[in-house]
PDB file of C-alpha atoms in Angstrom:
ATOM      1  CA  UNK A   1     101.992  96.700  95.657  1.00 47.00           C
ATOM      2  CA  UNK A   2     104.775  99.070  93.623  1.00 51.00           C
ATOM      3  CA  UNK A   3     104.129 102.204  94.722  1.00 60.00           C
ATOM      4  CA  UNK A   4     103.996 100.914  98.932  1.00 58.00           C
ATOM      5  CA  UNK A   5     107.224  98.469  97.841  1.00 59.00           C
ATOM      6  CA  UNK A   6     108.750 101.948  96.891  1.00 81.00           C
ATOM      7  CA  UNK A   7     107.553 103.673  99.647  1.00 81.00           C
ATOM      8  CA  UNK A   8     109.325 100.757 102.528  1.00 84.00           C
ATOM      9  CA  UNK A   9     112.706 100.854 100.451  1.00 90.00           C
ATOM     10  CA  UNK A  10     112.830 105.319 100.239  1.00 93.00           C
ATOM     11  CA  UNK A  11     111.668 104.416 104.394  1.00 95.00           C
ATOM     12  CA  UNK A  12     114.970 102.635 104.647  1.00 96.00           C
ATOM     13  CA  UNK A  13     117.323 104.160 102.923  1.00 96.00           C
ATOM     14  CA  UNK A  14     115.731 107.498 105.359  1.00 96.00           C
ATOM     15  CA  UNK A  15     116.126 105.446 107.999  1.00 97.00           C
ATOM     16  CA  UNK A  16     119.701 105.066 107.580  1.00 97.00           C
ATOM     17  CA  UNK A  17     120.432 108.199 108.415  1.00 97.00           C
ATOM     18  CA  UNK A  18     118.863 107.967 112.063  1.00 97.00           C
ATOM     19  CA  UNK A  19     120.575 109.307 115.220  1.00 97.00           C
ATOM     20  CA  UNK A  20     119.266 105.674 116.567  1.00 98.00           C
ATOM     21  CA  UNK A  21     122.198 103.158 115.962  1.00 97.00           C
ATOM     22  CA  UNK A  22     118.746 100.174 116.434  1.00 97.00           C
ATOM     23  CA  UNK A  23     117.511 102.213 113.187  1.00 98.00           C
ATOM     24  CA  UNK A  24     120.778 101.937 111.425  1.00 98.00           C
ATOM     25  CA  UNK A  25     121.052  98.718 112.184  1.00 98.00           C
ATOM     26  CA  UNK A  26     117.988  97.322 111.020  1.00 98.00           C
ATOM     27  CA  UNK A  27     117.927  99.699 107.516  1.00 98.00           C
ATOM     28  CA  UNK A  28     121.208  97.842 107.309  1.00 98.00           C
ATOM     29  CA  UNK A  29     119.607  94.862 107.659  1.00 98.00           C
ATOM     30  CA  UNK A  30     116.470  95.444 105.492  1.00 97.00           C
ATOM     31  CA  UNK A  31     118.469  97.549 102.841  1.00 97.00           C
ATOM     32  CA  UNK A  32     121.116  93.803 102.620  1.00 98.00           C
ATOM     33  CA  UNK A  33     117.543  91.405 101.336  1.00 96.00           C
ATOM     34  CA  UNK A  34     116.219  93.854  98.267  1.00 95.00           C
ATOM     35  CA  UNK A  35     116.808  91.467  95.525  1.00 93.00           C
ATOM     36  CA  UNK A  36     119.138  94.167  93.741  1.00 92.00           C
ATOM     37  CA  UNK A  37     121.220  96.256  96.168  1.00 95.00           C
ATOM     38  CA  UNK A  38     123.043  98.279  93.591  1.00 92.00           C
ATOM     39  CA  UNK A  39     120.665 100.429  93.545  1.00 93.00           C
ATOM     40  CA  UNK A  40     121.340 101.180  97.991  1.00 96.00           C
ATOM     41  CA  UNK A  41     124.608 100.171  97.636  1.00 96.00           C
ATOM     42  CA  UNK A  42     126.146 103.932  98.454  1.00 97.00           C
ATOM     43  CA  UNK A  43     123.712 103.470 101.440  1.00 98.00           C
ATOM     44  CA  UNK A  44     124.451  99.582 101.766  1.00 98.00           C
ATOM     45  CA  UNK A  45     128.158 100.974 102.228  1.00 98.00           C
ATOM     46  CA  UNK A  46     127.833 103.552 104.787  1.00 98.00           C
ATOM     47  CA  UNK A  47     125.703 101.035 106.660  1.00 98.00           C
ATOM     48  CA  UNK A  48     129.050  99.066 106.775  1.00 98.00           C
ATOM     49  CA  UNK A  49     131.345 101.989 107.126  1.00 98.00           C
ATOM     50  CA  UNK A  50     129.436 103.151 110.552  1.00 96.00           C
ATOM     51  CA  UNK A  51     131.474 105.719 112.651  1.00 91.00           C
ATOM     52  CA  UNK A  52     129.371 106.154 115.316  1.00 93.00           C
ATOM     53  CA  UNK A  53     128.403 102.116 115.789  1.00 94.00           C
ATOM     54  CA  UNK A  54     130.240  99.034 115.210  1.00 95.00           C
ATOM     55  CA  UNK A  55     126.665  96.785 115.824  1.00 96.00           C
ATOM     56  CA  UNK A  56     125.813  98.627 112.390  1.00 98.00           C
ATOM     57  CA  UNK A  57     128.292  97.696 110.424  1.00 98.00           C
ATOM     58  CA  UNK A  58     127.782  94.191 112.133  1.00 97.00           C
ATOM     59  CA  UNK A  59     124.243  94.006 111.005  1.00 98.00           C
ATOM     60  CA  UNK A  60     124.929  95.382 107.750  1.00 98.00           C
ATOM     61  CA  UNK A  61     127.403  93.004 106.885  1.00 98.00           C
ATOM     62  CA  UNK A  62     126.111  89.740 108.213  1.00 97.00           C
ATOM     63  CA  UNK A  63     122.498  90.351 106.417  1.00 97.00           C
ATOM     64  CA  UNK A  64     124.667  90.548 103.658  1.00 97.00           C
ATOM     65  CA  UNK A  65     126.386  87.843 103.972  1.00 95.00           C
ATOM     66  CA  UNK A  66     123.262  85.693 104.123  1.00 94.00           C
ATOM     67  CA  UNK A  67     121.999  86.210 100.763  1.00 95.00           C
ATOM     68  CA  UNK A  68     125.170  84.182  99.780  1.00 93.00           C
ATOM     69  CA  UNK A  69     125.432  85.983  96.308  1.00 94.00           C
ATOM     70  CA  UNK A  70     128.282  87.586  94.754  1.00 95.00           C
ATOM     71  CA  UNK A  71     126.518  90.957  94.953  1.00 97.00           C
ATOM     72  CA  UNK A  72     126.364  90.887  98.888  1.00 97.00           C
ATOM     73  CA  UNK A  73     129.966  89.632  99.582  1.00 97.00           C
ATOM     74  CA  UNK A  74     131.226  92.334  97.237  1.00 98.00           C
ATOM     75  CA  UNK A  75     130.069  95.113  99.009  1.00 98.00           C
ATOM     76  CA  UNK A  76     131.328  93.627 102.344  1.00 98.00           C
ATOM     77  CA  UNK A  77     134.817  93.188 100.883  1.00 98.00           C
ATOM     78  CA  UNK A  78     134.665  96.854  99.461  1.00 98.00           C
ATOM     79  CA  UNK A  79     133.446  98.091 102.806  1.00 98.00           C
ATOM     80  CA  UNK A  80     136.623  96.266 104.427  1.00 97.00           C
ATOM     81  CA  UNK A  81     138.926  97.515 101.342  1.00 96.00           C
ATOM     82  CA  UNK A  82     138.529 100.838 102.257  1.00 97.00           C
ATOM     83  CA  UNK A  83     137.457 101.105 106.249  1.00 97.00           C
ATOM     84  CA  UNK A  84     139.799 103.684 107.410  1.00 93.00           C
ATOM     85  CA  UNK A  85     138.617 103.225 111.195  1.00 92.00           C
ATOM     86  CA  UNK A  86     140.119 100.321 113.422  1.00 94.00           C
ATOM     87  CA  UNK A  87     137.054  99.202 115.385  1.00 93.00           C
ATOM     88  CA  UNK A  88     135.192  99.178 111.933  1.00 96.00           C
ATOM     89  CA  UNK A  89     137.510  97.123 109.928  1.00 95.00           C
ATOM     90  CA  UNK A  90     137.901  94.410 112.366  1.00 95.00           C
ATOM     91  CA  UNK A  91     134.564  93.537 112.602  1.00 95.00           C
ATOM     92  CA  UNK A  92     134.259  93.709 108.828  1.00 97.00           C
ATOM     93  CA  UNK A  93     136.716  91.414 108.668  1.00 94.00           C
ATOM     94  CA  UNK A  94     135.160  89.163 111.808  1.00 93.00           C
ATOM     95  CA  UNK A  95     131.975  89.237 109.764  1.00 94.00           C
ATOM     96  CA  UNK A  96     133.998  87.673 106.854  1.00 93.00           C
ATOM     97  CA  UNK A  97     135.872  85.256 108.999  1.00 89.00           C
ATOM     98  CA  UNK A  98     132.658  84.003 110.960  1.00 87.00           C
ATOM     99  CA  UNK A  99     130.478  83.653 107.642  1.00 84.00           C
ATOM    100  CA  UNK A 100     128.091  80.764 108.102  1.00 79.00           C
ATOM    101  CA  UNK A 101     129.261  78.910 105.067  1.00 78.00           C
ATOM    102  CA  UNK A 102     132.722  78.629 106.263  1.00 77.00           C
ATOM    103  CA  UNK A 103     131.263  75.944 108.980  1.00 69.00           C
ATOM    104  CA  UNK A 104     130.369  72.924 106.340  1.00 62.00           C
ATOM    105  CA  UNK A 105     132.617  71.447 103.739  1.00 62.00           C
ATOM    106  CA  UNK A 106     130.237  72.484 100.910  1.00 63.00           C
ATOM    107  CA  UNK A 107     128.982  75.385 101.722  1.00 72.00           C
ATOM    108  CA  UNK A 108     132.462  76.597 101.870  1.00 80.00           C
ATOM    109  CA  UNK A 109     133.098  75.814  98.820  1.00 87.00           C
ATOM    110  CA  UNK A 110     130.387  77.908  97.692  1.00 88.00           C
ATOM    111  CA  UNK A 111     132.095  80.997  99.249  1.00 90.00           C
ATOM    112  CA  UNK A 112     135.627  80.279  97.875  1.00 91.00           C
ATOM    113  CA  UNK A 113     134.366  80.186  94.485  1.00 93.00           C
ATOM    114  CA  UNK A 114     132.515  83.562  95.346  1.00 94.00           C
ATOM    115  CA  UNK A 115     136.021  84.875  96.407  1.00 95.00           C
ATOM    116  CA  UNK A 116     138.186  83.231  93.523  1.00 96.00           C
ATOM    117  CA  UNK A 117     135.675  85.177  90.874  1.00 97.00           C
ATOM    118  CA  UNK A 118     135.892  88.143  92.857  1.00 97.00           C
ATOM    119  CA  UNK A 119     139.665  88.113  93.415  1.00 98.00           C
ATOM    120  CA  UNK A 120     140.419  87.702  89.312  1.00 97.00           C
ATOM    121  CA  UNK A 121     137.290  89.814  87.436  1.00 97.00           C
ATOM    122  CA  UNK A 122     135.737  92.534  89.271  1.00 97.00           C
ATOM    123  CA  UNK A 123     136.262  95.624  88.173  1.00 97.00           C
ATOM    124  CA  UNK A 124     137.671  97.472  91.403  1.00 97.00           C
ATOM    125  CA  UNK A 125     140.942  96.802  92.243  1.00 97.00           C
ATOM    126  CA  UNK A 126     141.010  96.928  96.484  1.00 97.00           C
ATOM    127  CA  UNK A 127     137.754  94.598  95.770  1.00 97.00           C
ATOM    128  CA  UNK A 128     140.054  92.752  93.875  1.00 98.00           C
ATOM    129  CA  UNK A 129     142.485  92.838  96.528  1.00 97.00           C
ATOM    130  CA  UNK A 130     140.643  92.004  99.599  1.00 96.00           C
ATOM    131  CA  UNK A 131     139.373  89.457  97.968  1.00 97.00           C
ATOM    132  CA  UNK A 132     142.242  87.149  97.154  1.00 97.00           C
ATOM    133  CA  UNK A 133     143.625  88.778 101.093  1.00 94.00           C
ATOM    134  CA  UNK A 134     140.799  86.298 102.305  1.00 92.00           C
ATOM    135  CA  UNK A 135     141.832  84.226  99.582  1.00 93.00           C
ATOM    136  CA  UNK A 136     145.200  83.954 100.874  1.00 93.00           C
ATOM    137  CA  UNK A 137     144.888  83.332 104.507  1.00 87.00           C
ATOM    138  CA  UNK A 138     142.567  80.510 103.460  1.00 81.00           C
ATOM    139  CA  UNK A 139     146.510  78.464 102.078  1.00 66.00           C
TER     140      UNK A 139
END
């Protein structure tokens, strides 16, 4: 079982380099669902900043935010903080702004708490800055 999981992970990492945007987007969705994304953070970051198609960016970001955890949110904020392409930066911003947790008060509170945690204690100053920017827009 472990070997097949490892092979599946290797397959999705390889798919992240596909010339087909839909294959890269699928890889982003699958890799975002890995329990500990720290091991694939570099690949996810590259998919979030995909220079060929914002569909890859969108699908990967939505899947990471659907995790509802600090790791997923942090990955999207990290990419948004360094996105140099305007279309990619706008897409990442839209995914953050349209996170379904904003729809209800309780879930929004969860997201705000995560943003506060990242703004105050993330080791990456760009992530801290991006989280603080998101929080400042709420006021």
